[in-house]
mmCIF file with all atom_site columns, C-alpha atoms and ligand atoms in Angstrom:
data_model
loop_
_atom_site.group_PDB
_atom_site.id
_atom_site.type_symbol
_atom_site.label_atom_id
_atom_site.label_alt_id
_atom_site.label_comp_id
_atom_site.label_asym_id
_atom_site.label_entity_id
_atom_site.label_seq_id
_atom_site.pdbx_PDB_ins_code
_atom_site.Cartn_x
_atom_site.Cartn_y
_atom_site.Cartn_z
_atom_site.occupancy
_atom_site.B_iso_or_equiv
_atom_site.pdbx_formal_charge
_atom_site.auth_seq_id
_atom_site.auth_comp_id
_atom_site.auth_asym_id
_atom_site.auth_atom_id
_atom_site.pdbx_PDB_model_num
ATOM   1   C  CA  . MET Y 1 1   ? 213.912 23.884 -9.009  1.00 46.00 ? 1   MET Y CA  1
ATOM   2   C  CA  . VAL Y 1 2   ? 216.202 25.539 -11.376 1.00 50.00 ? 2   VAL Y CA  1
ATOM   3   C  CA  . ARG Y 1 3   ? 217.741 27.389 -8.629  1.00 53.00 ? 3   ARG Y CA  1
ATOM   4   C  CA  . HIS Y 1 4   ? 218.534 24.124 -6.829  1.00 53.00 ? 4   HIS Y CA  1
ATOM   5   C  CA  . ILE Y 1 5   ? 220.247 22.546 -9.973  1.00 49.00 ? 5   ILE Y CA  1
ATOM   6   C  CA  . ALA Y 1 6   ? 222.347 25.883 -10.278 1.00 48.00 ? 6   ALA Y CA  1
ATOM   7   C  CA  . ALA Y 1 7   ? 223.396 25.473 -6.712  1.00 48.00 ? 7   ALA Y CA  1
ATOM   8   C  CA  . PHE Y 1 8   ? 224.291 21.962 -7.391  1.00 48.00 ? 8   PHE Y CA  1
ATOM   9   C  CA  . VAL Y 1 9   ? 226.384 22.598 -10.293 1.00 46.00 ? 9   VAL Y CA  1
ATOM   10  C  CA  . GLY Y 1 10  ? 228.204 25.264 -8.518  1.00 45.00 ? 10  GLY Y CA  1
ATOM   11  C  CA  . LEU Y 1 11  ? 229.152 23.123 -5.616  1.00 47.00 ? 11  LEU Y CA  1
ATOM   12  C  CA  . ALA Y 1 12  ? 230.421 20.642 -7.977  1.00 43.00 ? 12  ALA Y CA  1
ATOM   13  C  CA  . LEU Y 1 13  ? 232.625 22.926 -9.704  1.00 46.00 ? 13  LEU Y CA  1
ATOM   14  C  CA  . LEU Y 1 14  ? 233.950 24.050 -6.310  1.00 46.00 ? 14  LEU Y CA  1
ATOM   15  C  CA  . ALA Y 1 15  ? 234.568 20.551 -5.272  1.00 44.00 ? 15  ALA Y CA  1
ATOM   16  C  CA  . GLY Y 1 16  ? 236.494 19.653 -8.528  1.00 42.00 ? 16  GLY Y CA  1
ATOM   17  C  CA  . GLY Y 1 17  ? 238.369 22.809 -8.999  1.00 43.00 ? 17  GLY Y CA  1
ATOM   18  C  CA  . GLU Y 1 18  ? 239.092 23.999 -5.414  1.00 44.00 ? 18  GLU Y CA  1
ATOM   19  C  CA  . ALA Y 1 19  ? 237.263 27.287 -5.865  1.00 46.00 ? 19  ALA Y CA  1
ATOM   20  C  CA  . VAL Y 1 20  ? 239.090 28.409 -8.988  1.00 46.00 ? 20  VAL Y CA  1
ATOM   21  C  CA  . SER Y 1 21  ? 235.896 30.424 -9.896  1.00 53.00 ? 21  SER Y CA  1
ATOM   22  C  CA  . GLN Y 1 22  ? 237.570 33.071 -7.569  1.00 64.00 ? 22  GLN Y CA  1
ATOM   23  C  CA  . GLY Y 1 23  ? 240.533 33.469 -9.955  1.00 72.00 ? 23  GLY Y CA  1
ATOM   24  C  CA  . ASP Y 1 24  ? 243.498 35.046 -8.643  1.00 85.00 ? 24  ASP Y CA  1
ATOM   25  C  CA  . LYS Y 1 25  ? 241.905 38.285 -7.561  1.00 94.00 ? 25  LYS Y CA  1
ATOM   26  C  CA  . ALA Y 1 26  ? 243.571 39.867 -4.743  1.00 97.00 ? 26  ALA Y CA  1
ATOM   27  C  CA  . PHE Y 1 27  ? 242.201 39.984 -1.263  1.00 98.00 ? 27  PHE Y CA  1
ATOM   28  C  CA  . GLY Y 1 28  ? 241.212 43.445 0.006   1.00 98.00 ? 28  GLY Y CA  1
ATOM   29  C  CA  . PRO Y 1 29  ? 240.041 45.302 2.911   1.00 98.00 ? 29  PRO Y CA  1
ATOM   30  C  CA  . ASP Y 1 30  ? 236.439 45.590 3.697   1.00 97.00 ? 30  ASP Y CA  1
ATOM   31  C  CA  . LYS Y 1 31  ? 234.792 48.848 4.790   1.00 96.00 ? 31  LYS Y CA  1
ATOM   32  C  CA  . ASP Y 1 32  ? 236.168 48.630 8.407   1.00 96.00 ? 32  ASP Y CA  1
ATOM   33  C  CA  . GLY Y 1 33  ? 239.682 47.952 6.990   1.00 97.00 ? 33  GLY Y CA  1
ATOM   34  C  CA  . LEU Y 1 34  ? 239.663 44.207 7.959   1.00 98.00 ? 34  LEU Y CA  1
ATOM   35  C  CA  . ILE Y 1 35  ? 241.290 41.747 5.358   1.00 98.00 ? 35  ILE Y CA  1
ATOM   36  C  CA  . ALA Y 1 36  ? 239.714 38.364 5.655   1.00 98.00 ? 36  ALA Y CA  1
ATOM   37  C  CA  . ILE Y 1 37  ? 241.102 35.380 3.670   1.00 98.00 ? 37  ILE Y CA  1
ATOM   38  C  CA  . GLU Y 1 38  ? 239.417 31.843 3.270   1.00 98.00 ? 38  GLU Y CA  1
ATOM   39  C  CA  . ALA Y 1 39  ? 242.378 29.716 3.481   1.00 98.00 ? 39  ALA Y CA  1
ATOM   40  C  CA  . GLU Y 1 40  ? 240.900 27.191 0.844   1.00 98.00 ? 40  GLU Y CA  1
ATOM   41  C  CA  . HIS Y 1 41  ? 240.917 30.349 -1.639  1.00 97.00 ? 41  HIS Y CA  1
ATOM   42  C  CA  . HIS Y 1 42  ? 244.727 30.395 -2.095  1.00 97.00 ? 42  HIS Y CA  1
ATOM   43  C  CA  . THR Y 1 43  ? 245.942 32.082 -5.281  1.00 95.00 ? 43  THR Y CA  1
ATOM   44  C  CA  . GLY Y 1 44  ? 249.086 29.685 -5.179  1.00 95.00 ? 44  GLY Y CA  1
ATOM   45  C  CA  . LYS Y 1 45  ? 250.393 26.575 -3.465  1.00 96.00 ? 45  LYS Y CA  1
ATOM   46  C  CA  . ALA Y 1 46  ? 253.672 24.645 -3.539  1.00 98.00 ? 46  ALA Y CA  1
ATOM   47  C  CA  . ASP Y 1 47  ? 253.923 21.160 -2.043  1.00 98.00 ? 47  ASP Y CA  1
ATOM   48  C  CA  . LYS Y 1 48  ? 257.078 19.825 -0.572  1.00 98.00 ? 48  LYS Y CA  1
ATOM   49  C  CA  . ASP Y 1 49  ? 257.260 16.162 -0.674  1.00 96.00 ? 49  ASP Y CA  1
ATOM   50  C  CA  . PRO Y 1 50  ? 256.041 14.454 1.366   1.00 97.00 ? 50  PRO Y CA  1
ATOM   51  C  CA  . HIS Y 1 51  ? 253.805 17.025 2.702   1.00 98.00 ? 51  HIS Y CA  1
ATOM   52  C  CA  . LYS Y 1 52  ? 251.135 19.160 1.025   1.00 98.00 ? 52  LYS Y CA  1
ATOM   53  C  CA  . TRP Y 1 53  ? 248.300 21.517 1.962   1.00 98.00 ? 53  TRP Y CA  1
ATOM   54  C  CA  . VAL Y 1 54  ? 245.079 19.542 1.042   1.00 98.00 ? 54  VAL Y CA  1
ATOM   55  C  CA  . ALA Y 1 55  ? 241.577 21.261 0.864   1.00 98.00 ? 55  ALA Y CA  1
ATOM   56  C  CA  . VAL Y 1 56  ? 239.306 19.441 3.451   1.00 98.00 ? 56  VAL Y CA  1
ATOM   57  C  CA  . LYS Y 1 57  ? 235.837 19.783 4.267   1.00 98.00 ? 57  LYS Y CA  1
ATOM   58  C  CA  . GLU Y 1 58  ? 236.152 18.986 7.993   1.00 97.00 ? 58  GLU Y CA  1
ATOM   59  C  CA  . PRO Y 1 59  ? 236.051 19.336 10.714  1.00 98.00 ? 59  PRO Y CA  1
ATOM   60  C  CA  . ALA Y 1 60  ? 232.487 20.748 10.689  1.00 98.00 ? 60  ALA Y CA  1
ATOM   61  C  CA  . GLY Y 1 61  ? 231.935 24.380 11.451  1.00 98.00 ? 61  GLY Y CA  1
ATOM   62  C  CA  . PHE Y 1 62  ? 234.508 25.768 8.966   1.00 98.00 ? 62  PHE Y CA  1
ATOM   63  C  CA  . SER Y 1 63  ? 233.957 29.281 7.387   1.00 98.00 ? 63  SER Y CA  1
ATOM   64  C  CA  . GLY Y 1 64  ? 233.593 29.439 3.564   1.00 98.00 ? 64  GLY Y CA  1
ATOM   65  C  CA  . ASP Y 1 65  ? 233.801 26.386 1.281   1.00 97.00 ? 65  ASP Y CA  1
ATOM   66  C  CA  . GLY Y 1 66  ? 236.158 24.218 3.821   1.00 98.00 ? 66  GLY Y CA  1
ATOM   67  C  CA  . ALA Y 1 67  ? 239.753 24.482 4.986   1.00 98.00 ? 67  ALA Y CA  1
ATOM   68  C  CA  . MET Y 1 68  ? 243.265 23.388 4.204   1.00 98.00 ? 68  MET Y CA  1
ATOM   69  C  CA  . GLU Y 1 69  ? 245.071 20.551 6.223   1.00 98.00 ? 69  GLU Y CA  1
ATOM   70  C  CA  . ALA Y 1 70  ? 248.862 19.921 6.133   1.00 98.00 ? 70  ALA Y CA  1
ATOM   71  C  CA  . LYS Y 1 71  ? 249.041 16.116 5.333   1.00 98.00 ? 71  LYS Y CA  1
ATOM   72  C  CA  . PRO Y 1 72  ? 250.119 13.529 5.871   1.00 98.00 ? 72  PRO Y CA  1
ATOM   73  C  CA  . ASN Y 1 73  ? 250.020 13.777 9.790   1.00 98.00 ? 73  ASN Y CA  1
ATOM   74  C  CA  . ASP Y 1 74  ? 253.409 12.065 10.501  1.00 97.00 ? 74  ASP Y CA  1
ATOM   75  C  CA  . ASP Y 1 75  ? 254.692 13.916 13.318  1.00 97.00 ? 75  ASP Y CA  1
ATOM   76  C  CA  . ALA Y 1 76  ? 256.606 16.537 11.391  1.00 98.00 ? 76  ALA Y CA  1
ATOM   77  C  CA  . ASN Y 1 77  ? 257.733 19.559 12.986  1.00 98.00 ? 77  ASN Y CA  1
ATOM   78  C  CA  . ASN Y 1 78  ? 259.605 22.144 10.816  1.00 98.00 ? 78  ASN Y CA  1
ATOM   79  C  CA  . ASN Y 1 79  ? 260.417 24.658 13.236  1.00 98.00 ? 79  ASN Y CA  1
ATOM   80  C  CA  . GLU Y 1 80  ? 263.478 26.003 11.125  1.00 97.00 ? 80  GLU Y CA  1
ATOM   81  C  CA  . ASP Y 1 81  ? 264.243 26.189 7.492   1.00 98.00 ? 81  ASP Y CA  1
ATOM   82  C  CA  . PHE Y 1 82  ? 260.545 25.976 6.857   1.00 98.00 ? 82  PHE Y CA  1
ATOM   83  C  CA  . VAL Y 1 83  ? 260.835 28.106 3.623   1.00 98.00 ? 83  VAL Y CA  1
ATOM   84  C  CA  . THR Y 1 84  ? 262.900 25.286 2.276   1.00 98.00 ? 84  THR Y CA  1
ATOM   85  C  CA  . LEU Y 1 85  ? 261.287 22.352 4.050   1.00 98.00 ? 85  LEU Y CA  1
ATOM   86  C  CA  . SER Y 1 86  ? 257.560 22.974 4.170   1.00 98.00 ? 86  SER Y CA  1
ATOM   87  C  CA  . PRO Y 1 87  ? 254.580 23.320 1.845   1.00 98.00 ? 87  PRO Y CA  1
ATOM   88  C  CA  . ARG Y 1 88  ? 253.203 26.617 1.346   1.00 98.00 ? 88  ARG Y CA  1
ATOM   89  C  CA  . LEU Y 1 89  ? 249.943 28.518 0.556   1.00 98.00 ? 89  LEU Y CA  1
ATOM   90  C  CA  . ASP Y 1 90  ? 250.003 31.797 -1.152  1.00 98.00 ? 90  ASP Y CA  1
ATOM   91  C  CA  . TYR Y 1 91  ? 247.371 34.745 -0.939  1.00 98.00 ? 91  TYR Y CA  1
ATOM   92  C  CA  . LYS Y 1 92  ? 247.695 37.759 -2.976  1.00 98.00 ? 92  LYS Y CA  1
ATOM   93  C  CA  . VAL Y 1 93  ? 246.667 40.558 -0.688  1.00 98.00 ? 93  VAL Y CA  1
ATOM   94  C  CA  . LYS Y 1 94  ? 245.927 44.333 -1.725  1.00 97.00 ? 94  LYS Y CA  1
ATOM   95  C  CA  . PHE Y 1 95  ? 247.110 46.444 1.214   1.00 98.00 ? 95  PHE Y CA  1
ATOM   96  C  CA  . ALA Y 1 96  ? 245.518 49.807 1.014   1.00 96.00 ? 96  ALA Y CA  1
ATOM   97  C  CA  . LYS Y 1 97  ? 247.613 51.332 3.804   1.00 97.00 ? 97  LYS Y CA  1
ATOM   98  C  CA  . ALA Y 1 98  ? 251.315 50.710 4.906   1.00 98.00 ? 98  ALA Y CA  1
ATOM   99  C  CA  . GLY Y 1 99  ? 252.014 49.985 8.554   1.00 98.00 ? 99  GLY Y CA  1
ATOM   100 C  CA  . LYS Y 1 100 ? 251.684 47.036 11.084  1.00 98.00 ? 100 LYS Y CA  1
ATOM   101 C  CA  . TYR Y 1 101 ? 249.105 44.254 10.537  1.00 98.00 ? 101 TYR Y CA  1
ATOM   102 C  CA  . ARG Y 1 102 ? 248.109 41.857 13.268  1.00 98.00 ? 102 ARG Y CA  1
ATOM   103 C  CA  . VAL Y 1 103 ? 247.945 38.318 11.961  1.00 98.00 ? 103 VAL Y CA  1
ATOM   104 C  CA  . TRP Y 1 104 ? 244.821 36.240 13.114  1.00 99.00 ? 104 TRP Y CA  1
ATOM   105 C  CA  . VAL Y 1 105 ? 244.502 32.592 11.941  1.00 99.00 ? 105 VAL Y CA  1
ATOM   106 C  CA  . ARG Y 1 106 ? 241.401 30.509 12.582  1.00 98.00 ? 106 ARG Y CA  1
ATOM   107 C  CA  . GLY Y 1 107 ? 242.492 26.961 13.004  1.00 98.00 ? 107 GLY Y CA  1
ATOM   108 C  CA  . TRP Y 1 108 ? 241.969 23.525 14.410  1.00 98.00 ? 108 TRP Y CA  1
ATOM   109 C  CA  . GLY Y 1 109 ? 244.603 21.619 16.342  1.00 96.00 ? 109 GLY Y CA  1
ATOM   110 C  CA  . LYS Y 1 110 ? 244.090 17.864 16.686  1.00 94.00 ? 110 LYS Y CA  1
ATOM   111 C  CA  . GLY Y 1 111 ? 246.383 17.559 19.276  1.00 96.00 ? 111 GLY Y CA  1
ATOM   112 C  CA  . GLU Y 1 112 ? 249.603 18.950 20.824  1.00 96.00 ? 112 GLU Y CA  1
ATOM   113 C  CA  . SER Y 1 113 ? 251.923 18.074 17.745  1.00 98.00 ? 113 SER Y CA  1
ATOM   114 C  CA  . ASP Y 1 114 ? 249.277 19.459 15.288  1.00 98.00 ? 114 ASP Y CA  1
ATOM   115 C  CA  . ASN Y 1 115 ? 248.806 22.952 16.230  1.00 98.00 ? 115 ASN Y CA  1
ATOM   116 C  CA  . SER Y 1 116 ? 251.102 25.538 14.659  1.00 98.00 ? 116 SER Y CA  1
ATOM   117 C  CA  . CYS Y 1 117 ? 252.085 27.207 11.340  1.00 98.00 ? 117 CYS Y CA  1
ATOM   118 C  CA  . HIS Y 1 118 ? 254.381 29.867 10.009  1.00 98.00 ? 118 HIS Y CA  1
ATOM   119 C  CA  . VAL Y 1 119 ? 253.083 33.281 8.202   1.00 98.00 ? 119 VAL Y CA  1
ATOM   120 C  CA  . GLY Y 1 120 ? 255.323 35.261 6.135   1.00 98.00 ? 120 GLY Y CA  1
ATOM   121 C  CA  . LEU Y 1 121 ? 255.234 37.592 3.110   1.00 98.00 ? 121 LEU Y CA  1
ATOM   122 C  CA  . GLU Y 1 122 ? 256.784 37.545 -0.348  1.00 98.00 ? 122 GLU Y CA  1
ATOM   123 C  CA  . GLY Y 1 123 ? 258.123 34.162 -0.041  1.00 98.00 ? 123 GLY Y CA  1
ATOM   124 C  CA  . LYS Y 1 124 ? 260.239 35.063 2.843   1.00 98.00 ? 124 LYS Y CA  1
ATOM   125 C  CA  . ALA Y 1 125 ? 260.179 34.102 6.676   1.00 98.00 ? 125 ALA Y CA  1
ATOM   126 C  CA  . VAL Y 1 126 ? 259.004 37.105 8.947   1.00 98.00 ? 126 VAL Y CA  1
ATOM   127 C  CA  . ASP Y 1 127 ? 260.423 36.838 12.400  1.00 98.00 ? 127 ASP Y CA  1
ATOM   128 C  CA  . SER Y 1 128 ? 257.227 38.512 13.954  1.00 98.00 ? 128 SER Y CA  1
ATOM   129 C  CA  . ALA Y 1 129 ? 254.657 36.189 12.342  1.00 98.00 ? 129 ALA Y CA  1
ATOM   130 C  CA  . ASP Y 1 130 ? 256.360 32.655 12.061  1.00 98.00 ? 130 ASP Y CA  1
ATOM   131 C  CA  . ARG Y 1 131 ? 255.901 30.018 14.606  1.00 98.00 ? 131 ARG Y CA  1
ATOM   132 C  CA  . MET Y 1 132 ? 252.326 30.699 15.372  1.00 98.00 ? 132 MET Y CA  1
ATOM   133 C  CA  . GLY Y 1 133 ? 250.478 28.540 17.831  1.00 98.00 ? 133 GLY Y CA  1
ATOM   134 C  CA  . GLU Y 1 134 ? 249.434 26.684 19.830  1.00 97.00 ? 134 GLU Y CA  1
ATOM   135 C  CA  . TRP Y 1 135 ? 245.604 26.253 18.893  1.00 98.00 ? 135 TRP Y CA  1
ATOM   136 C  CA  . PRO Y 1 136 ? 243.659 24.466 21.408  1.00 96.00 ? 136 PRO Y CA  1
ATOM   137 C  CA  . ALA Y 1 137 ? 242.553 20.834 20.643  1.00 95.00 ? 137 ALA Y CA  1
ATOM   138 C  CA  . GLU Y 1 138 ? 239.370 19.767 18.765  1.00 94.00 ? 138 GLU Y CA  1
ATOM   139 C  CA  . GLU Y 1 139 ? 237.799 23.173 18.418  1.00 98.00 ? 139 GLU Y CA  1
ATOM   140 C  CA  . TRP Y 1 140 ? 237.981 26.074 15.752  1.00 98.00 ? 140 TRP Y CA  1
ATOM   141 C  CA  . ALA Y 1 141 ? 239.707 29.046 17.469  1.00 98.00 ? 141 ALA Y CA  1
ATOM   142 C  CA  . TRP Y 1 142 ? 241.067 32.436 16.313  1.00 98.00 ? 142 TRP Y CA  1
ATOM   143 C  CA  . LEU Y 1 143 ? 244.631 32.843 17.459  1.00 98.00 ? 143 LEU Y CA  1
ATOM   144 C  CA  . ASN Y 1 144 ? 247.266 35.845 17.285  1.00 98.00 ? 144 ASN Y CA  1
ATOM   145 C  CA  . ASP Y 1 145 ? 249.875 34.054 19.476  1.00 98.00 ? 145 ASP Y CA  1
ATOM   146 C  CA  . THR Y 1 146 ? 253.404 33.089 18.503  1.00 98.00 ? 146 THR Y CA  1
ATOM   147 C  CA  . HIS Y 1 147 ? 255.958 30.969 20.392  1.00 97.00 ? 147 HIS Y CA  1
ATOM   148 C  CA  . ASP Y 1 148 ? 257.846 34.098 20.987  1.00 95.00 ? 148 ASP Y CA  1
ATOM   149 C  CA  . GLY Y 1 149 ? 255.136 35.186 23.194  1.00 96.00 ? 149 GLY Y CA  1
ATOM   150 C  CA  . GLU Y 1 150 ? 254.192 38.189 21.135  1.00 97.00 ? 150 GLU Y CA  1
ATOM   151 C  CA  . PRO Y 1 151 ? 251.294 38.718 18.888  1.00 98.00 ? 151 PRO Y CA  1
ATOM   152 C  CA  . ALA Y 1 152 ? 251.901 37.743 15.259  1.00 98.00 ? 152 ALA Y CA  1
ATOM   153 C  CA  . VAL Y 1 153 ? 252.423 41.028 13.295  1.00 98.00 ? 153 VAL Y CA  1
ATOM   154 C  CA  . LEU Y 1 154 ? 253.574 41.847 9.526   1.00 98.00 ? 154 LEU Y CA  1
ATOM   155 C  CA  . GLU Y 1 155 ? 255.054 45.187 8.762   1.00 98.00 ? 155 GLU Y CA  1
ATOM   156 C  CA  . VAL Y 1 156 ? 253.930 46.360 5.316   1.00 98.00 ? 156 VAL Y CA  1
ATOM   157 C  CA  . LYS Y 1 157 ? 256.429 48.942 4.051   1.00 97.00 ? 157 LYS Y CA  1
ATOM   158 C  CA  . ALA Y 1 158 ? 254.180 50.442 1.340   1.00 97.00 ? 158 ALA Y CA  1
ATOM   159 C  CA  . ALA Y 1 159 ? 250.699 50.310 0.118   1.00 97.00 ? 159 ALA Y CA  1
ATOM   160 C  CA  . GLY Y 1 160 ? 250.248 47.833 -2.558  1.00 97.00 ? 160 GLY Y CA  1
ATOM   161 C  CA  . THR Y 1 161 ? 249.860 43.996 -3.623  1.00 97.00 ? 161 THR Y CA  1
ATOM   162 C  CA  . LEU Y 1 162 ? 251.850 41.535 -1.687  1.00 98.00 ? 162 LEU Y CA  1
ATOM   163 C  CA  . THR Y 1 163 ? 251.845 37.677 -1.435  1.00 98.00 ? 163 THR Y CA  1
ATOM   164 C  CA  . LEU Y 1 164 ? 250.900 36.517 2.021   1.00 98.00 ? 164 LEU Y CA  1
ATOM   165 C  CA  . ASN Y 1 165 ? 252.391 33.006 2.611   1.00 98.00 ? 165 ASN Y CA  1
ATOM   166 C  CA  . VAL Y 1 166 ? 251.504 30.368 5.150   1.00 98.00 ? 166 VAL Y CA  1
ATOM   167 C  CA  . TRP Y 1 167 ? 253.871 27.263 5.751   1.00 98.00 ? 167 TRP Y CA  1
ATOM   168 C  CA  . MET Y 1 168 ? 253.405 24.170 7.635   1.00 98.00 ? 168 MET Y CA  1
ATOM   169 C  CA  . ARG Y 1 169 ? 255.128 23.937 11.104  1.00 98.00 ? 169 ARG Y CA  1
ATOM   170 C  CA  . GLU Y 1 170 ? 253.294 20.860 12.604  1.00 98.00 ? 170 GLU Y CA  1
ATOM   171 C  CA  . ASP Y 1 171 ? 251.641 18.741 9.948   1.00 98.00 ? 171 ASP Y CA  1
ATOM   172 C  CA  . GLY Y 1 172 ? 247.980 17.704 10.805  1.00 98.00 ? 172 GLY Y CA  1
ATOM   173 C  CA  . PHE Y 1 173 ? 247.072 21.452 11.551  1.00 98.00 ? 173 PHE Y CA  1
ATOM   174 C  CA  . VAL Y 1 174 ? 243.969 22.624 9.740   1.00 98.00 ? 174 VAL Y CA  1
ATOM   175 C  CA  . ILE Y 1 175 ? 243.708 26.254 8.654   1.00 98.00 ? 175 ILE Y CA  1
ATOM   176 C  CA  . ASP Y 1 176 ? 240.399 27.688 7.921   1.00 98.00 ? 176 ASP Y CA  1
ATOM   177 C  CA  . LYS Y 1 177 ? 240.735 31.517 7.534   1.00 98.00 ? 177 LYS Y CA  1
ATOM   178 C  CA  . ILE Y 1 178 ? 243.283 34.373 8.026   1.00 99.00 ? 178 ILE Y CA  1
ATOM   179 C  CA  . LEU Y 1 179 ? 242.519 38.002 9.212   1.00 98.00 ? 179 LEU Y CA  1
ATOM   180 C  CA  . LEU Y 1 180 ? 244.970 41.065 8.864   1.00 98.00 ? 180 LEU Y CA  1
ATOM   181 C  CA  . THR Y 1 181 ? 243.933 44.112 10.592  1.00 98.00 ? 181 THR Y CA  1
ATOM   182 C  CA  . GLN Y 1 182 ? 245.655 47.350 11.828  1.00 98.00 ? 182 GLN Y CA  1
ATOM   183 C  CA  . ASP Y 1 183 ? 243.384 47.550 14.858  1.00 98.00 ? 183 ASP Y CA  1
ATOM   184 C  CA  . GLU Y 1 184 ? 245.373 46.113 17.972  1.00 97.00 ? 184 GLU Y CA  1
ATOM   185 C  CA  . LYS Y 1 185 ? 242.149 45.870 19.718  1.00 97.00 ? 185 LYS Y CA  1
ATOM   186 C  CA  . TYR Y 1 186 ? 240.220 44.134 17.058  1.00 98.00 ? 186 TYR Y CA  1
ATOM   187 C  CA  . GLN Y 1 187 ? 239.358 40.366 17.948  1.00 97.00 ? 187 GLN Y CA  1
ATOM   188 C  CA  . PRO Y 1 188 ? 237.743 37.938 15.381  1.00 98.00 ? 188 PRO Y CA  1
ATOM   189 C  CA  . LYS Y 1 189 ? 234.737 36.074 16.710  1.00 97.00 ? 189 LYS Y CA  1
ATOM   190 C  CA  . ASP Y 1 190 ? 232.912 32.855 15.276  1.00 98.00 ? 190 ASP Y CA  1
ATOM   191 C  CA  . LYS Y 1 191 ? 233.542 32.671 11.573  1.00 98.00 ? 191 LYS Y CA  1
ATOM   192 C  CA  . GLY Y 1 192 ? 234.870 36.391 11.390  1.00 98.00 ? 192 GLY Y CA  1
ATOM   193 C  CA  . PRO Y 1 193 ? 234.027 38.765 8.676   1.00 98.00 ? 193 PRO Y CA  1
ATOM   194 C  CA  . ALA Y 1 194 ? 233.300 37.860 4.981   1.00 98.00 ? 194 ALA Y CA  1
ATOM   195 C  CA  . GLU Y 1 195 ? 236.324 38.144 2.470   1.00 97.00 ? 195 GLU Y CA  1
ATOM   196 C  CA  . VAL Y 1 196 ? 236.568 41.060 0.014   1.00 97.00 ? 196 VAL Y CA  1
ATOM   197 C  CA  . ARG Y 1 197 ? 238.178 40.047 -3.580  1.00 96.00 ? 197 ARG Y CA  1
ATOM   198 C  CA  . GLU Y 1 198 ? 238.995 42.807 -5.907  1.00 86.00 ? 198 GLU Y CA  1
HETATM 199 CA CA1 . CA  B 2 .   ? 251.292 16.333 13.467  1.00 76.09 ? 201 CA  B CA1 1
HETATM 200 CA CA1 . CA  B 2 .   ? 237.699 28.443 5.233   1.00 76.09 ? 202 CA  B CA1 1
#
């Protein structure tokens, strides 16, 4: 009984405070070197009127405490100038090693005009990780593709803590989780590995 009450209070805190209990601790690699990040556990966020990333508890089947949706879904597509035009999510990430990291994103595309986003580092666009898409419609899926036809990649010049950014491209896109790996052959399945905060 006591345990049930504790669980209920915990959930209430999460619902009201967007999982602030995690603080701004950096995301780090697990024992296999995989860096998993729940999108709803952002360590920073910037709205860009009229759009903003909003915490959602749907569609069902998300990992962690929910997901983030770019709202309102009004047919916007910020393919260019997204650093200026688009709402942003920030994640403090501790990279243990320098080098190339593949970027995987677990997302949900409602339709063909709601299934893309941009990823960058330190508040700047990165040519090799922007314009990620297209997520399939109406299902949770891990994707590493970009509109350039190459897998999304970030180059980390030196080990250390950096801020990973996600910007809206098409509104209505729902982002559940991010995974960074130096293993080119790794492919996340289902909900992917658990995040590690340090
Ligand atoms: Ca849309
Ligand atoms: Ca999630």
